[in-house]
Coordinates of C-alpha atoms in Angstrom, one line a residue:
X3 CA 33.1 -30.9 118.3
X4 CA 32.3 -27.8 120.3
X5 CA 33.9 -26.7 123.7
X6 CA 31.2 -25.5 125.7
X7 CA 31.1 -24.5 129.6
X8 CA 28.0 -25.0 131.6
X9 CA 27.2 -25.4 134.7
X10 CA 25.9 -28.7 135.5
X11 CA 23.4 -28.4 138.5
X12 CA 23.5 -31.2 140.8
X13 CA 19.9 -31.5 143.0
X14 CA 19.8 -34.8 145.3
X15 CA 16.2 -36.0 145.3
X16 CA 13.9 -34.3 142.6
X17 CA 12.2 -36.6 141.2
X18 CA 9.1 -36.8 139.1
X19 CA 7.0 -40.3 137.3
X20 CA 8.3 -40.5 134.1
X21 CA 10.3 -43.5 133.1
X22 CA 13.4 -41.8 133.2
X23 CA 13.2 -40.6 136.6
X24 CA 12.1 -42.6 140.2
X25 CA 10.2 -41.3 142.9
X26 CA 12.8 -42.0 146.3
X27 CA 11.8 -44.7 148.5
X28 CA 9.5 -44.0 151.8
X29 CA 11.8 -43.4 154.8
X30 CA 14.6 -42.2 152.7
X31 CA 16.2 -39.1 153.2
X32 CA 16.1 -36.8 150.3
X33 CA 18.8 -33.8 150.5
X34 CA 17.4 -30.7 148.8
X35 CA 21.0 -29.3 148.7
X36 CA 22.1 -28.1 145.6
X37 CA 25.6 -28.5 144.6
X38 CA 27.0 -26.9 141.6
X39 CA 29.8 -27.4 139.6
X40 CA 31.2 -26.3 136.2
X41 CA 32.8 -29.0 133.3
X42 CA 32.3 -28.5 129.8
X43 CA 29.7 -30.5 128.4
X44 CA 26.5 -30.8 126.3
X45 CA 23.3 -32.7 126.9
X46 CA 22.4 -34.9 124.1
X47 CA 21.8 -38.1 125.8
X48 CA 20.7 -36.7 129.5
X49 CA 18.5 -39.8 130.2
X50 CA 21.1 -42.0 130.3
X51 CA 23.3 -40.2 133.0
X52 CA 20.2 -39.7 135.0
X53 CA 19.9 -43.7 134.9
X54 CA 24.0 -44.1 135.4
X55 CA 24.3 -41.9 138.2
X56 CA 21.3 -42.8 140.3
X57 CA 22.6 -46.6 139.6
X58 CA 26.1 -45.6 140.6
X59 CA 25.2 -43.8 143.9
X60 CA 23.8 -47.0 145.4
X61 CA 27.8 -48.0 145.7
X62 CA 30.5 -46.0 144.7
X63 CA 34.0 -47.0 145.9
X64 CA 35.6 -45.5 143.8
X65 CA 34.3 -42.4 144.5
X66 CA 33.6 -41.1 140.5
X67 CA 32.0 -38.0 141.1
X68 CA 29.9 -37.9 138.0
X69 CA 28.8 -40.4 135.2
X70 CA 29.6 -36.9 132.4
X71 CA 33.0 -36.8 133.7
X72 CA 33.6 -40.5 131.6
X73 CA 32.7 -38.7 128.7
X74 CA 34.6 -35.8 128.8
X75 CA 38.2 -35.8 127.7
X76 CA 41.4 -36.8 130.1
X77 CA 42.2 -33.2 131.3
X78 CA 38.4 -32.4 132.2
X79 CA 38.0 -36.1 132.9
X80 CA 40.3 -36.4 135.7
X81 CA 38.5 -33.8 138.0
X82 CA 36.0 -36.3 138.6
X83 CA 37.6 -39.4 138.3
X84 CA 37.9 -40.5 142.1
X85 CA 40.5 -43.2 142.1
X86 CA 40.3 -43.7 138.5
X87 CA 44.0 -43.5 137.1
X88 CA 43.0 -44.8 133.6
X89 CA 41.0 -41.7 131.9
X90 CA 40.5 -44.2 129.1
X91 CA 38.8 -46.7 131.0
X92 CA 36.8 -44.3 133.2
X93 CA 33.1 -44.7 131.2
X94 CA 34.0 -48.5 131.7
X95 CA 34.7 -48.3 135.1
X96 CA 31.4 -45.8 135.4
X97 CA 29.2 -47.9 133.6
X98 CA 30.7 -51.4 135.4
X99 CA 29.8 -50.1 138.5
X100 CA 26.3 -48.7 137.7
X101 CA 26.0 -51.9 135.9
X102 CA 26.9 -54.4 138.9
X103 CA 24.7 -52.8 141.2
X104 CA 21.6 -52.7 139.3
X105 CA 22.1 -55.8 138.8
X106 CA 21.9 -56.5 142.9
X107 CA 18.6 -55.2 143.4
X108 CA 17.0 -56.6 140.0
X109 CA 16.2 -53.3 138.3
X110 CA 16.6 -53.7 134.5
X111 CA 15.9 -50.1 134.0
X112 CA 19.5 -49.1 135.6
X113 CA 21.1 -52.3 133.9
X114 CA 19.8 -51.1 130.5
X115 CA 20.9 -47.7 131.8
X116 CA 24.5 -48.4 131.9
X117 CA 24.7 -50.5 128.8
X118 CA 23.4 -47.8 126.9
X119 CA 26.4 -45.7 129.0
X120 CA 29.0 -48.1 127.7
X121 CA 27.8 -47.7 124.2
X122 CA 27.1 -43.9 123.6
X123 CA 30.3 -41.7 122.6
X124 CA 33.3 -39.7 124.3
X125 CA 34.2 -36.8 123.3
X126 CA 37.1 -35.9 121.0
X127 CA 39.0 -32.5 120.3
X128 CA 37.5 -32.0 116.8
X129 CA 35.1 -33.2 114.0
X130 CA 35.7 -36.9 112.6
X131 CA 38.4 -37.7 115.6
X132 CA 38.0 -41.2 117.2
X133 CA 38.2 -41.6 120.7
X134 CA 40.6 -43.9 122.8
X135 CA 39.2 -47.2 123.5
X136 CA 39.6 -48.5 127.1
X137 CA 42.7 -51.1 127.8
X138 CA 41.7 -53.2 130.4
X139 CA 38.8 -55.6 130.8
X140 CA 35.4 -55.2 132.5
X141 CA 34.2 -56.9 135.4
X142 CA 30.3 -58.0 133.7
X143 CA 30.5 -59.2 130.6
X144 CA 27.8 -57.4 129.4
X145 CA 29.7 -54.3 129.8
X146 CA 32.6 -55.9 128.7
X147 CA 31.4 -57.3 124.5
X148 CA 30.8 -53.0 124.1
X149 CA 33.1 -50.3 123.5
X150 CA 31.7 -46.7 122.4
X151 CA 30.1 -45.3 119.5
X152 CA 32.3 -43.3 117.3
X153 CA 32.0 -39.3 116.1
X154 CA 30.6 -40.1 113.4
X155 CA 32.8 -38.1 111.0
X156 CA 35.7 -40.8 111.5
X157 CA 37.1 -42.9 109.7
X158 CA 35.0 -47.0 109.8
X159 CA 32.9 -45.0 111.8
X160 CA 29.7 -45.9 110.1
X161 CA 30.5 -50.1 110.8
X162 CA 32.0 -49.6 114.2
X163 CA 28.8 -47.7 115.2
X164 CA 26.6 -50.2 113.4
X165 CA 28.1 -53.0 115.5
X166 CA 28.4 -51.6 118.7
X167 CA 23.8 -50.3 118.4
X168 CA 23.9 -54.3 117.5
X169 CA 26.1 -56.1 119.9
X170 CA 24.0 -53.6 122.6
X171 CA 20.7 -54.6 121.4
X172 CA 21.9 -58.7 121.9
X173 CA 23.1 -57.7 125.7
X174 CA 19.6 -55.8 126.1
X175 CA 17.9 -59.1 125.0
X176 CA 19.9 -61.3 127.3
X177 CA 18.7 -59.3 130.2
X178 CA 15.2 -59.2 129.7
X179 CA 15.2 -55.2 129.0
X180 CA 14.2 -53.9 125.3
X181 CA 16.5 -54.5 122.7
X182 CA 15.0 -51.7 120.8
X183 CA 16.8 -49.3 123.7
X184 CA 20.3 -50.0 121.8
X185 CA 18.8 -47.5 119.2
X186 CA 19.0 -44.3 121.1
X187 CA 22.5 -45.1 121.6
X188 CA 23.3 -43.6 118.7
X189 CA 25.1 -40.4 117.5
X190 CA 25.0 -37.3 115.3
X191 CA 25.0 -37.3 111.9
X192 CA 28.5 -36.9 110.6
X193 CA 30.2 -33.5 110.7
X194 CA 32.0 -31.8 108.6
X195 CA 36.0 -32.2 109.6
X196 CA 37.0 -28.9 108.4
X197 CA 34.9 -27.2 110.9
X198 CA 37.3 -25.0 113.6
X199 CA 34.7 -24.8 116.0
X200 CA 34.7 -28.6 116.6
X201 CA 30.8 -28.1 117.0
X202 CA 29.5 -30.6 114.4
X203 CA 26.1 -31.4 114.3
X204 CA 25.8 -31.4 117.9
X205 CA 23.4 -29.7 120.2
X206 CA 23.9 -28.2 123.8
X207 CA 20.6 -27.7 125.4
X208 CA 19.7 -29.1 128.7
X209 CA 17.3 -32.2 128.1
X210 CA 16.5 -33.4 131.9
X211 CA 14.0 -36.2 131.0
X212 CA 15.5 -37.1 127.6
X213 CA 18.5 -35.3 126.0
X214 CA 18.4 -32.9 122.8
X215 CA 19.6 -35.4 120.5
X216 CA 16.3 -36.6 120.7
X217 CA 13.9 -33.4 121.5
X218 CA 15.4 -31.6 118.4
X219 CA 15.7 -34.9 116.3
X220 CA 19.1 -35.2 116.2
X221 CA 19.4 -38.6 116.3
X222 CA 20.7 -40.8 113.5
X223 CA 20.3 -44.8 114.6
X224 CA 22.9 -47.2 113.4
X225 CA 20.3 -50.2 112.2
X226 CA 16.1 -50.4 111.4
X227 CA 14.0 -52.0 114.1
X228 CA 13.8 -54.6 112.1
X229 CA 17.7 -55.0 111.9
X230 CA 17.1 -55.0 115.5
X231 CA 14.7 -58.0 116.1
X232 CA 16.7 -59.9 113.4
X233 CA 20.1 -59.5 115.9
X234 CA 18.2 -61.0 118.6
X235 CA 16.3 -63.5 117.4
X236 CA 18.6 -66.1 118.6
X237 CA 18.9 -64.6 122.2
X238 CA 17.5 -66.1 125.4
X239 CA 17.0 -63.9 127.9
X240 CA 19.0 -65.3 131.2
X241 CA 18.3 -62.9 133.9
X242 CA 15.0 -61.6 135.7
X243 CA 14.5 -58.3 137.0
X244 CA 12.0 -55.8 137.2
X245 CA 11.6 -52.2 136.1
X246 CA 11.9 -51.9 132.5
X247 CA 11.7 -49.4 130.3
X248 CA 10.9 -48.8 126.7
X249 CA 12.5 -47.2 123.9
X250 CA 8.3 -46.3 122.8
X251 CA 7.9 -45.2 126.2
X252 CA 10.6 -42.2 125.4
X253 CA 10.4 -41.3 121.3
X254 CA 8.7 -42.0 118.6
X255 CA 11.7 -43.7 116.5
X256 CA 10.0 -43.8 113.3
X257 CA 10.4 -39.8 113.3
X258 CA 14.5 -40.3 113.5
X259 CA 17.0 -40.6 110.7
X260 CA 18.5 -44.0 109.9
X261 CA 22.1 -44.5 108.6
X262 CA 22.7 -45.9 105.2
X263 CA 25.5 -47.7 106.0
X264 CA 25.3 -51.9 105.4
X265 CA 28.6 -52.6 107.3
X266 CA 29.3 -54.1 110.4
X267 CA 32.6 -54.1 111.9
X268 CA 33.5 -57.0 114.0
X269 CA 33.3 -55.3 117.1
X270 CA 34.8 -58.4 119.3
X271 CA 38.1 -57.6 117.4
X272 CA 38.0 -54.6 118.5
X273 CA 37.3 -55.0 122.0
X274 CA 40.0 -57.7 122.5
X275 CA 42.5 -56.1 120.7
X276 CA 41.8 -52.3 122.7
X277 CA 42.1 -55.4 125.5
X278 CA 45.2 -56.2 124.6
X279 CA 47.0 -52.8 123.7
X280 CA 46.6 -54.1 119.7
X281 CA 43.9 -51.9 118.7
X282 CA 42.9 -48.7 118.4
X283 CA 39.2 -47.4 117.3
X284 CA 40.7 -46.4 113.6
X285 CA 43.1 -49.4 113.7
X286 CA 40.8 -51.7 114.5
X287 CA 38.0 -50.4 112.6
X288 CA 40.4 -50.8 109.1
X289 CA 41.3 -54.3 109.9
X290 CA 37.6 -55.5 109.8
X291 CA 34.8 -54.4 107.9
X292 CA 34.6 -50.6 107.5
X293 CA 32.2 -48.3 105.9
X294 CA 32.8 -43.9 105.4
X295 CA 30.8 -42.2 107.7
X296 CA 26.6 -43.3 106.6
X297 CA 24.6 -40.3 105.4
X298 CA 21.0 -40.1 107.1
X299 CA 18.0 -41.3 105.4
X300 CA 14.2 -40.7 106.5
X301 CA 14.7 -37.4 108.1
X302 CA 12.1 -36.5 110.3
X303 CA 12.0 -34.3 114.0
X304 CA 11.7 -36.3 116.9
X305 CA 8.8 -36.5 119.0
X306 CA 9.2 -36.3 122.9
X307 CA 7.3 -38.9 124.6
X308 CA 7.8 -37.6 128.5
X309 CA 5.4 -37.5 131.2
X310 CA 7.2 -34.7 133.5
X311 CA 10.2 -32.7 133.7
X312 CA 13.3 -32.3 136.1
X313 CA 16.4 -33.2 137.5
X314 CA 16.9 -36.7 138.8
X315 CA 18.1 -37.4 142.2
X316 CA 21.9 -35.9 141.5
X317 CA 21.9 -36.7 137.9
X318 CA 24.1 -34.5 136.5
X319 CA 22.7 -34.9 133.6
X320 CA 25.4 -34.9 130.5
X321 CA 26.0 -36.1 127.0
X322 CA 28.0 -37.6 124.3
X323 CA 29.3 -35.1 122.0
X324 CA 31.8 -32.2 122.3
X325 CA 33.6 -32.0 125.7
X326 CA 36.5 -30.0 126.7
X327 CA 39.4 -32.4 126.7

């Protein structure tokens, strides 16, 4: 993975009508301050910060200064972990809280938000190196059945990812918000190990209404759409909100690559056992069904589907792949 250093620019209140980003309420004061403030990271997944961030401002007692700094790696991490102590658990803990307080006001879209937060990947200090899975257990169990995805390059990789885009698109059904979402969840296609400059396949432009992953086609999804509707077939959607969003709405998902791997790891082993201290991403991943890291099939660029550009209100904007750790 790449060590990078940008500046992340923080700017309260811009806001603009695509689906990513909300325009503030009337009355509501909107700081025009900008704050800057420099971490290593990359922008693959922007949208999904943006969503995080905005969803874990509304309450934040644990005062985490930034959905990217879950993703990063513990040494970068801690800088804006608030009263986080356990780096591991700090995307949880992120996502839990983003998670519980979209669930307050009924907005699906920051719900979906920090599922898709849960499930994206943390950075590692090299190519094909799997990241540490959080110890203790989440407060919504919806955050709780998901763990990350894996750098690709690792080993069971290709099954753990496949079950986590799955599992996601079953607790994006049970909400109400598109299952179809759980697909942009997804990572890079695998890199090569050898590689000293821990780059990979990833990219490191700034993405405000989407993320590069997508905008230079990046992407490789774990599962088909119609692996996707056949995961949630059975599900019953138990909660009403409002606000959705739609993975159409964002990218045209025929144009991205789809992994070849036909494994799916039992990702509720995994979970429990990271839970209970018995598992690790690897360990886990070897006791259930594995696959090597998939190669991509249907190649194609991916076609932005945004109506605006911008920074969200105090986004800080980040991504997956390659973070100082």
């Amino acid at each position: 993975m790449k060590f990078s250093a940008a500046i992340i620019t923080l700017s309260a209140g811009l806001a603009t009508a695509t689906p990513v980003f909300r325009t503030p309420a009337p009355g509501r004061h909107v700081s025009r301050s900008i704050k800057k403030r420099q971490v290593p990271q990359e922008h693959s997944h922007d949208f999904v910060l943006t969503i995080t961030g905005e969803m874990l401002r509304l309450n934040n007692p644990k005062e985490i200064q930034d959905p990217v700094f879950g993703l990063l790696g513990d040494a970068a991490a801690k800088e804006g972990a608030g009263s986080v102590t356990n780096l591991a658990c700090l995307k949880q803990e992120t996502a839990d809280q983003a998670f519980t307080n979209a669930k307050e006001i009924g907005d699906l879209r920051g719900m979906a938000g920090a599922l898709l937060f849960q499930a994206i990947e943390r950075n590692t200090g090299g190519v094909g190196v799997a990241s540490k899975l959080c110890d203790e257990a989440a407060v919504n169990p919806e955050i709780g059945a998901l763990t990350q995805h894996q750098d690709a390059a690792s080993t069971g990789a290709g099954a753990i990812n496949k079950a986590v885009t799955l599992e996601l698109a079953k607790q994006l059904a049970g909400i109400g918000a598109d299952p179809n979402l759980a697909l942009l969840s997804g990572t890079f296609a695998p890199g090569d190990t050898s590689d000293t400059t821990g780059k990979g396949n990833s990219c490191d432009q700034e993405e405000p209404d989407l993320g590069c992953i997508f905008s230079q086609g990046l992407l490789v999804m774990d599962a088909t759409e119609d692996e996707i509707s056949s995961a949630v077939a059975d599900v019953t959607p138990t909660f009403t909100g409002t606000g959705g969003i739609f993975a159409t709405d964002l990218v045209d998902l025929a144009s991205f690559s789809v992994a070849s791997g036909t494994e799916v790891a039992d990702l509720a082993t995994i979970v429990n056992g990271a839970a209970t201290g018995a598992a690790s991403a690897t360990g886990a991943a070897s006791a259930t069904a594995t696959a090597e890291a998939p190669a991509a099939t249907n190649t194609g660029k991916a076609a932005e589907k945004t109506a605006g550009a911008g920074a969200g209100a105090g986004a800080g904007a980040g991504a997956t792949k390659s973070f100082a750790c």
